Short mmCIF file of C-alpha atoms in Angstrom, two decimals:
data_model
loop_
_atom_site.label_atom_id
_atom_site.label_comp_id
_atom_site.label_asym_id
_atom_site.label_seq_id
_atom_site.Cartn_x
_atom_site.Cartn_y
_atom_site.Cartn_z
CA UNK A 1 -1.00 14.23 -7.05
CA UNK A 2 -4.82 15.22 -7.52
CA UNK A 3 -6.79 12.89 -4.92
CA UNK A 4 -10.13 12.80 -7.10
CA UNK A 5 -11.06 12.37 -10.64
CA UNK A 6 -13.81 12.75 -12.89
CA UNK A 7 -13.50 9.79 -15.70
CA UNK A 8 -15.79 9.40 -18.54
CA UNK A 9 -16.51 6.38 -21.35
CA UNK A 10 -17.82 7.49 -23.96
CA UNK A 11 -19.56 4.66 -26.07
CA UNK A 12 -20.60 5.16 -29.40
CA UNK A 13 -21.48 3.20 -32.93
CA UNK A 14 -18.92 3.46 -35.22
CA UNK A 15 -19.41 2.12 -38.45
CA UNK A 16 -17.37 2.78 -42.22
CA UNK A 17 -17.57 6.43 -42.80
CA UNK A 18 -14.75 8.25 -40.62
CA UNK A 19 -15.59 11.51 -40.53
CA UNK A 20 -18.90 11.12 -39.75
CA UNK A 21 -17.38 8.45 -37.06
CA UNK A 22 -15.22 11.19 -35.55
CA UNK A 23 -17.81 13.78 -35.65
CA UNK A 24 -19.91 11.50 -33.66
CA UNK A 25 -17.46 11.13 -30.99
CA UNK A 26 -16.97 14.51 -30.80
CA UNK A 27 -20.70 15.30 -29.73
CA UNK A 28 -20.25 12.66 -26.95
CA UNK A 29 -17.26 13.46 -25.55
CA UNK A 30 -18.14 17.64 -25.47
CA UNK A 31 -20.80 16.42 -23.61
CA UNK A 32 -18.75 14.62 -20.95
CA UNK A 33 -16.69 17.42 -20.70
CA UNK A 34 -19.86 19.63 -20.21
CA UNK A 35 -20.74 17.22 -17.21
CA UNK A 36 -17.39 18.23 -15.70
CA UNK A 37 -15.36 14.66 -16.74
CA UNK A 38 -11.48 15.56 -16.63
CA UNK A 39 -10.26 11.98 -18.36
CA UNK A 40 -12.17 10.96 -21.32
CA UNK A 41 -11.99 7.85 -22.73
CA UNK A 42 -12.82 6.59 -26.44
CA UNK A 43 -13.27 2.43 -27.69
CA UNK A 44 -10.99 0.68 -30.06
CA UNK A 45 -11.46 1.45 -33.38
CA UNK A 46 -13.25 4.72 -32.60
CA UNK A 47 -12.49 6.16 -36.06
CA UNK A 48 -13.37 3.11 -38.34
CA UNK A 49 -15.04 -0.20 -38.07
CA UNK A 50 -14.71 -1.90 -41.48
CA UNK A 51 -14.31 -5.60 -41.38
CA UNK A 52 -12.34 -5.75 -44.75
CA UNK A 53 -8.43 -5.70 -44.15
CA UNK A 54 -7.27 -3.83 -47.02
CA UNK A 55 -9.53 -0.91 -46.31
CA UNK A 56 -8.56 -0.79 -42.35
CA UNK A 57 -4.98 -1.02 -43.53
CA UNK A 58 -5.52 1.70 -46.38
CA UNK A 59 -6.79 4.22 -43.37
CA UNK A 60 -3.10 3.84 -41.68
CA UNK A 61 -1.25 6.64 -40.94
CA UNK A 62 1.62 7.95 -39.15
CA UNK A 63 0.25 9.37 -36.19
CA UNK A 64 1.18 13.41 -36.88
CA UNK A 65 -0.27 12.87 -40.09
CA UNK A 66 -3.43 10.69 -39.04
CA UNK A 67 -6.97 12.41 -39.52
CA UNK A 68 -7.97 10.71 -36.40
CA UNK A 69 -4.92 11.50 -34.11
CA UNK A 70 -5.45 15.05 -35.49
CA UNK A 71 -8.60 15.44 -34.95
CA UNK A 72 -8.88 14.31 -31.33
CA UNK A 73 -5.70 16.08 -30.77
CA UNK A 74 -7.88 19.52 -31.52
CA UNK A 75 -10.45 17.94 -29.45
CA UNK A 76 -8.35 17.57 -26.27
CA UNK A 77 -6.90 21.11 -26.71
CA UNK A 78 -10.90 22.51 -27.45
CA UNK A 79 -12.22 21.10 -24.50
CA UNK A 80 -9.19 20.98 -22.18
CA UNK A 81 -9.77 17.46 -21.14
CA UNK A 82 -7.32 14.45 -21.28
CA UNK A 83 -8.52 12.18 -23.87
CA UNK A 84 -8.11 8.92 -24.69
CA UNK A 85 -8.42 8.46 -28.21
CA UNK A 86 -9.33 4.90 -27.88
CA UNK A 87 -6.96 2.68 -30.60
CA UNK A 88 -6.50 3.82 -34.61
CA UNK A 89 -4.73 2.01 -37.30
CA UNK A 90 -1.36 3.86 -37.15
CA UNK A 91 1.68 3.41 -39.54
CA UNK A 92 4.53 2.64 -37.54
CA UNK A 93 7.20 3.69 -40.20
CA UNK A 94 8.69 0.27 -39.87
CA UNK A 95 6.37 -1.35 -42.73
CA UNK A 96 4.18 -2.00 -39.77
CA UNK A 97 0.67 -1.36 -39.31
CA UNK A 98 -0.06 -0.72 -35.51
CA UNK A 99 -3.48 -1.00 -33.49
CA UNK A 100 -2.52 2.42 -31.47
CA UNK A 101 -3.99 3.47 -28.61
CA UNK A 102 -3.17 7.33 -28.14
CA UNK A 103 -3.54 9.44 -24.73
CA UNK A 104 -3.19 13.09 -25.24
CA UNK A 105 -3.14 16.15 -22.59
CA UNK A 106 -5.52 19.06 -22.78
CA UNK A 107 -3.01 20.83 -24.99
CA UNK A 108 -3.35 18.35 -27.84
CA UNK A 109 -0.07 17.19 -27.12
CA UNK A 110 0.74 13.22 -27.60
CA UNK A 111 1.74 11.73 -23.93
CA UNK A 112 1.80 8.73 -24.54
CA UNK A 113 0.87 5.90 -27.02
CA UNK A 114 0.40 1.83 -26.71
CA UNK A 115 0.59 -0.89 -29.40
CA UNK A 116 -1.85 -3.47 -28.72
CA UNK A 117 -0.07 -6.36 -28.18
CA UNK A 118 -2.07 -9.32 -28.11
CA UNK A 119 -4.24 -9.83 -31.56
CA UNK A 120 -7.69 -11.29 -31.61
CA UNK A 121 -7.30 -14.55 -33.77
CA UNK A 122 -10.22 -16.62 -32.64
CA UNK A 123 -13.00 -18.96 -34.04
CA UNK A 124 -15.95 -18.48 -31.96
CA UNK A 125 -18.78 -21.20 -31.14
CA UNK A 126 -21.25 -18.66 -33.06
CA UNK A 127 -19.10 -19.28 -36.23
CA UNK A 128 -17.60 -16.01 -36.15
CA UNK A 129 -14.36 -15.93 -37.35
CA UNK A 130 -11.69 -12.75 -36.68
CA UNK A 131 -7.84 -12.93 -37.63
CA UNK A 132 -6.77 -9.15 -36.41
CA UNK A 133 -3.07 -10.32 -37.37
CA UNK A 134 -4.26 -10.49 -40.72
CA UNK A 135 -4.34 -6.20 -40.44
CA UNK A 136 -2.12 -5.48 -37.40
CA UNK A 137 1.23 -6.57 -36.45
CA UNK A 138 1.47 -6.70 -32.53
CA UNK A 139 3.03 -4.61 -30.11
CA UNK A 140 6.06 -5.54 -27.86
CA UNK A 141 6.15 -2.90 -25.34
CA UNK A 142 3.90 -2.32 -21.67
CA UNK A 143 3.18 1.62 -21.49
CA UNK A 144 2.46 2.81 -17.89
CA UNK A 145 1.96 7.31 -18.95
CA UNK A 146 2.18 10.00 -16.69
CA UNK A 147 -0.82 11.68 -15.56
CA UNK A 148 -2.19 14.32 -12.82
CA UNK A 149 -3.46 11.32 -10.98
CA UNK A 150 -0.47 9.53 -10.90
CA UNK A 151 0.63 6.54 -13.76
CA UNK A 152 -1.77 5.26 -16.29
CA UNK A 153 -1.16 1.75 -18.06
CA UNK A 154 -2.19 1.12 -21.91
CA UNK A 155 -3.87 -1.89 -22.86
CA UNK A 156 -6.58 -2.56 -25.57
CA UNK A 157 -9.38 -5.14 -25.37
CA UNK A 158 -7.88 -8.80 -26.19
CA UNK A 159 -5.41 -7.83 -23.83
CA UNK A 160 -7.45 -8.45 -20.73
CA UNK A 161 -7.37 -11.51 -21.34
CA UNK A 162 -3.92 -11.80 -20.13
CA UNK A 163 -3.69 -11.00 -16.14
CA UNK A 164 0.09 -10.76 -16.60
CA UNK A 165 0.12 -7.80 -18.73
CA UNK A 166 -1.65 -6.15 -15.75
CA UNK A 167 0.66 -7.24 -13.23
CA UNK A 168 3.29 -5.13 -14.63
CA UNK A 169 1.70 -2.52 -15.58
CA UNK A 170 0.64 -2.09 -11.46
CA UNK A 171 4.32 -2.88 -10.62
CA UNK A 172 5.53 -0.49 -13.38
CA UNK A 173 3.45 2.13 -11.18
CA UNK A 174 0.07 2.27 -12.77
CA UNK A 175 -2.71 3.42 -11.00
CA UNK A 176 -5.73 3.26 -13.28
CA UNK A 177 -5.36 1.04 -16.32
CA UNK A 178 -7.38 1.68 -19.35
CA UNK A 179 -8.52 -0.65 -21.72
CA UNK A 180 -10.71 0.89 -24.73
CA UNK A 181 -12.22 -2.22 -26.38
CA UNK A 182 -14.84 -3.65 -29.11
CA UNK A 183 -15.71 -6.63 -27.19
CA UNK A 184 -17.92 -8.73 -29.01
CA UNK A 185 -21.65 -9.30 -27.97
CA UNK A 186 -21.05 -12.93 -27.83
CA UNK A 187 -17.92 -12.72 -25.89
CA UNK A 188 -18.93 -9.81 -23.98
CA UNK A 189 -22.24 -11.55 -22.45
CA UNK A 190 -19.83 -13.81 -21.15
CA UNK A 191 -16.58 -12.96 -19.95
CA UNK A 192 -17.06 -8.75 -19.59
CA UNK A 193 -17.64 -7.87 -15.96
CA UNK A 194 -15.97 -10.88 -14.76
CA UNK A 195 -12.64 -10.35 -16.46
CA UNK A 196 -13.08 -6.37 -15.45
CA UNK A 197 -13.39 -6.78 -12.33
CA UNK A 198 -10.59 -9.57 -12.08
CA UNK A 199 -8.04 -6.97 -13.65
CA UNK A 200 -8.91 -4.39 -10.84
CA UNK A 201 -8.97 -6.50 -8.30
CA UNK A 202 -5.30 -8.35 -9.10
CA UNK A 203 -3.40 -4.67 -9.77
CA UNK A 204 -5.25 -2.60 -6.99
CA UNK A 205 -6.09 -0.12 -9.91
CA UNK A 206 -9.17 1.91 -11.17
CA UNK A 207 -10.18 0.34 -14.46
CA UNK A 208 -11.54 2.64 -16.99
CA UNK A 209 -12.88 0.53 -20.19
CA UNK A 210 -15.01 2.64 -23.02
CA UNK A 211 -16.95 -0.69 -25.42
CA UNK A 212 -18.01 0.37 -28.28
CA UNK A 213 -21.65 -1.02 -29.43
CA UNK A 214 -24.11 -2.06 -31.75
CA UNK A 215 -23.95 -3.76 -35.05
CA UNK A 216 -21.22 -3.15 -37.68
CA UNK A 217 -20.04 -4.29 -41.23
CA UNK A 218 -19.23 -7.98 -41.68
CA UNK A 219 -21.97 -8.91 -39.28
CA UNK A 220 -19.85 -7.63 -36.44
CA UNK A 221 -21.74 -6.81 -32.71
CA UNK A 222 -20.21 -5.65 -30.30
CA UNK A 223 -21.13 -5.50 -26.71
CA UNK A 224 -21.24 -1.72 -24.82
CA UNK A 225 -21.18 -1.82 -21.17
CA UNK A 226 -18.08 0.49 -21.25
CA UNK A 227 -17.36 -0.03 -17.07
CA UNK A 228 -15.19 2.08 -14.88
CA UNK A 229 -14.36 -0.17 -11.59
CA UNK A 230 -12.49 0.47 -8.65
CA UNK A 231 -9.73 -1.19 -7.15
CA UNK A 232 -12.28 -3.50 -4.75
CA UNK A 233 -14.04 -4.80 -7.94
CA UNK A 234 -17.16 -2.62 -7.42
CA UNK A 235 -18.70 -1.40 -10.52
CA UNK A 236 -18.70 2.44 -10.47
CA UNK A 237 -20.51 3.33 -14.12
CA UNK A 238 -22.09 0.24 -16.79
CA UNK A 239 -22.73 2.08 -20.48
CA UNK A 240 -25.39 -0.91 -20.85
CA UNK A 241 -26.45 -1.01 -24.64
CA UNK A 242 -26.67 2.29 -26.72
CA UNK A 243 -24.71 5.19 -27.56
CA UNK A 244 -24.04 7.58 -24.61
CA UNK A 245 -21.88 8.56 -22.17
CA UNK A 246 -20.68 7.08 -18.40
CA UNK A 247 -18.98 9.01 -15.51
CA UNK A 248 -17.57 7.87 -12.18
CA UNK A 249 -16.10 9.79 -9.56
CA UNK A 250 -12.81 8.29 -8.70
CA UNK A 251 -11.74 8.74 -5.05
CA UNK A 252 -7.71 8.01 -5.84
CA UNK A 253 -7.23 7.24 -2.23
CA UNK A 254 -9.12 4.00 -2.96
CA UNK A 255 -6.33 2.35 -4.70
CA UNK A 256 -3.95 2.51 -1.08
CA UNK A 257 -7.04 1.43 1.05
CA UNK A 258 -7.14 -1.51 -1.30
CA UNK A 259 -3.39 -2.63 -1.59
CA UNK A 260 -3.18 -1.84 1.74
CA UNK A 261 -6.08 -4.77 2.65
CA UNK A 262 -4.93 -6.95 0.21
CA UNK A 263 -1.14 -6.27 -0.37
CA UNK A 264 -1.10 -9.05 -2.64
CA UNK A 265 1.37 -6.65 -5.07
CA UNK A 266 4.17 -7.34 -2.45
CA UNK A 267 3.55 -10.50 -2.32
CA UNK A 268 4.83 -11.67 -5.73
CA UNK A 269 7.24 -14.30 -5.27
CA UNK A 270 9.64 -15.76 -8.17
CA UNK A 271 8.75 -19.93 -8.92
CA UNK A 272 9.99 -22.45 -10.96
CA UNK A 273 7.33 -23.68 -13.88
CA UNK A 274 6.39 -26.87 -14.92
CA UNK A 275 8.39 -25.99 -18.13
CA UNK A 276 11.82 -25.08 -15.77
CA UNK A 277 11.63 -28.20 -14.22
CA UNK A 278 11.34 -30.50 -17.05
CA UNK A 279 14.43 -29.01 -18.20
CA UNK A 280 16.79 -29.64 -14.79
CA UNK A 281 19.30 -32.46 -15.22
CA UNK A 282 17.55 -35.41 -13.59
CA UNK A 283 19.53 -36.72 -11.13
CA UNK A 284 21.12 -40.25 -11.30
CA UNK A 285 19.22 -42.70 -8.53
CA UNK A 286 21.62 -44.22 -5.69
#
């Protein structure tokens, strides 16, 4: 297993026109790999941010047939980088329509892919209103890929809000953990770096999360700061607002020292919930 890596986020502003979406990513992440990045990493929604349902839905593909999955997969195989191709509305050939987050190897080839499984349904105190169920039908499966520097787990944005999901993905062998997000400005301001840093801290794992930013259709902001943190919370790389690009020098050994200090990963123990308990068979007094 390689003991170091480059990583890159690269954080753009996507907005309703896909090519021109794609072509922008491009430039960014050919200039990671000109910095020397080996893992690059895209935000959700990379190819298309359009607010209206029926058009995100329309742009659904299966994935060897999707401009987007296409596209990066000549990408990867151009540059010779590992990419993730941050999340795309894929056809899943079920009827479903998947928020797909794609990791490909510097042949082009598909490793791995992740269905985001938690959907963004929320009403927040600015009035903003988002229903991703409304587009997407949610995932049911935890993805942990192998890399060069040993597993990676899959999640996308709304699903760091859910420290469980994280858990198993560190027990299922992950070692870094991506999680390519739109975070909104709002939401972002608040809960970002804290909840980051939480999920790195709880799974021992390098966190690598490209945000994408600025202002989008529907009234839409999201909030940047793509962060790559290390397995002791500390904040390697902040994206702060803008298009651009962040790398971090990952020293892998980092994950051991930090299990090793905190072995809290061993330390899971099975309990009873509220929920079991209320269900035992009370037992008769006397």
């Amino acid at each position: 297993m390689t003991e170091t890596l480059r990583a890159a986020c690269v954080q753009p502003s996507s907005g309703q026109d896909q090519q021109a979406n794609l072509d922008a990513a491009a430039d960014l992440v050919r200039e990671a790999c000109a910095a020397g990045a080996e893992l690059v990493a895209l935000p959700e929604n990379v190819a298309l941010m359009e607010h209206r349902t029926t058009l995100v839905q329309a742009s659904a593909a299966p994935l060897e047939a999707h401009p987007a999955a296409r596209f990066f997969s000549a990408l990867a195989a151009e540059t010779q980088v590992w990419l993730l191709a941050g999340s795309m509305a894929a056809d899943a050939g079920d009827g479903r329509i998947a928020n797909r987050s794609v990791l490909i190897d510097p042949a082009g080839r598909t490793v791995a892919t992740y269905d985001k499984i938690h959907m963004f349904d929320v009403d927040l105190p600015t009035g903003e209103r988002y229903r991703e169920s409304e587009a997407f039908q949610p995932g049911g499966e935890a993805v942990v890929a192998e890399t060069p520097w040993g597993g990676l787990g899959m999640t996308v944005c709304y699903d760091l809000r859910f420290p469980q999901l994280y858990r198993a993905l560190a027990h299922a062998g992950a070692r870094l953990i991506t999680v390519p997000a739109a975070f909104t400005k709002h939401t972002g301001e608040a809960h970002w770096h804290v909840l980051m840093r939480a999920r790195a801290i709880e799974t021992g794992c390098f966190v690598i999360a490209p945000c994408m930013w600025g202002s989008h259709s529907g009234g839409r902001k999201t909030y940047g700061h793509s962060l790559i943190v290390d397995p002791w919370g500390e904040v390697l790389a902040d994206g702060g607002e803008g298009v651009g690009v962040v790398i971090a020098d990952l020293e892998l050994s980092r994950i051991d020292k930090a299990r090793a200090a905190i072995p809290a990963l061993a330390h899971d123990r099975a309990f009873l919930t509220p929920a079991d308990t209320e269900q035992e068979p009370r037992r008769a007094a006397g």
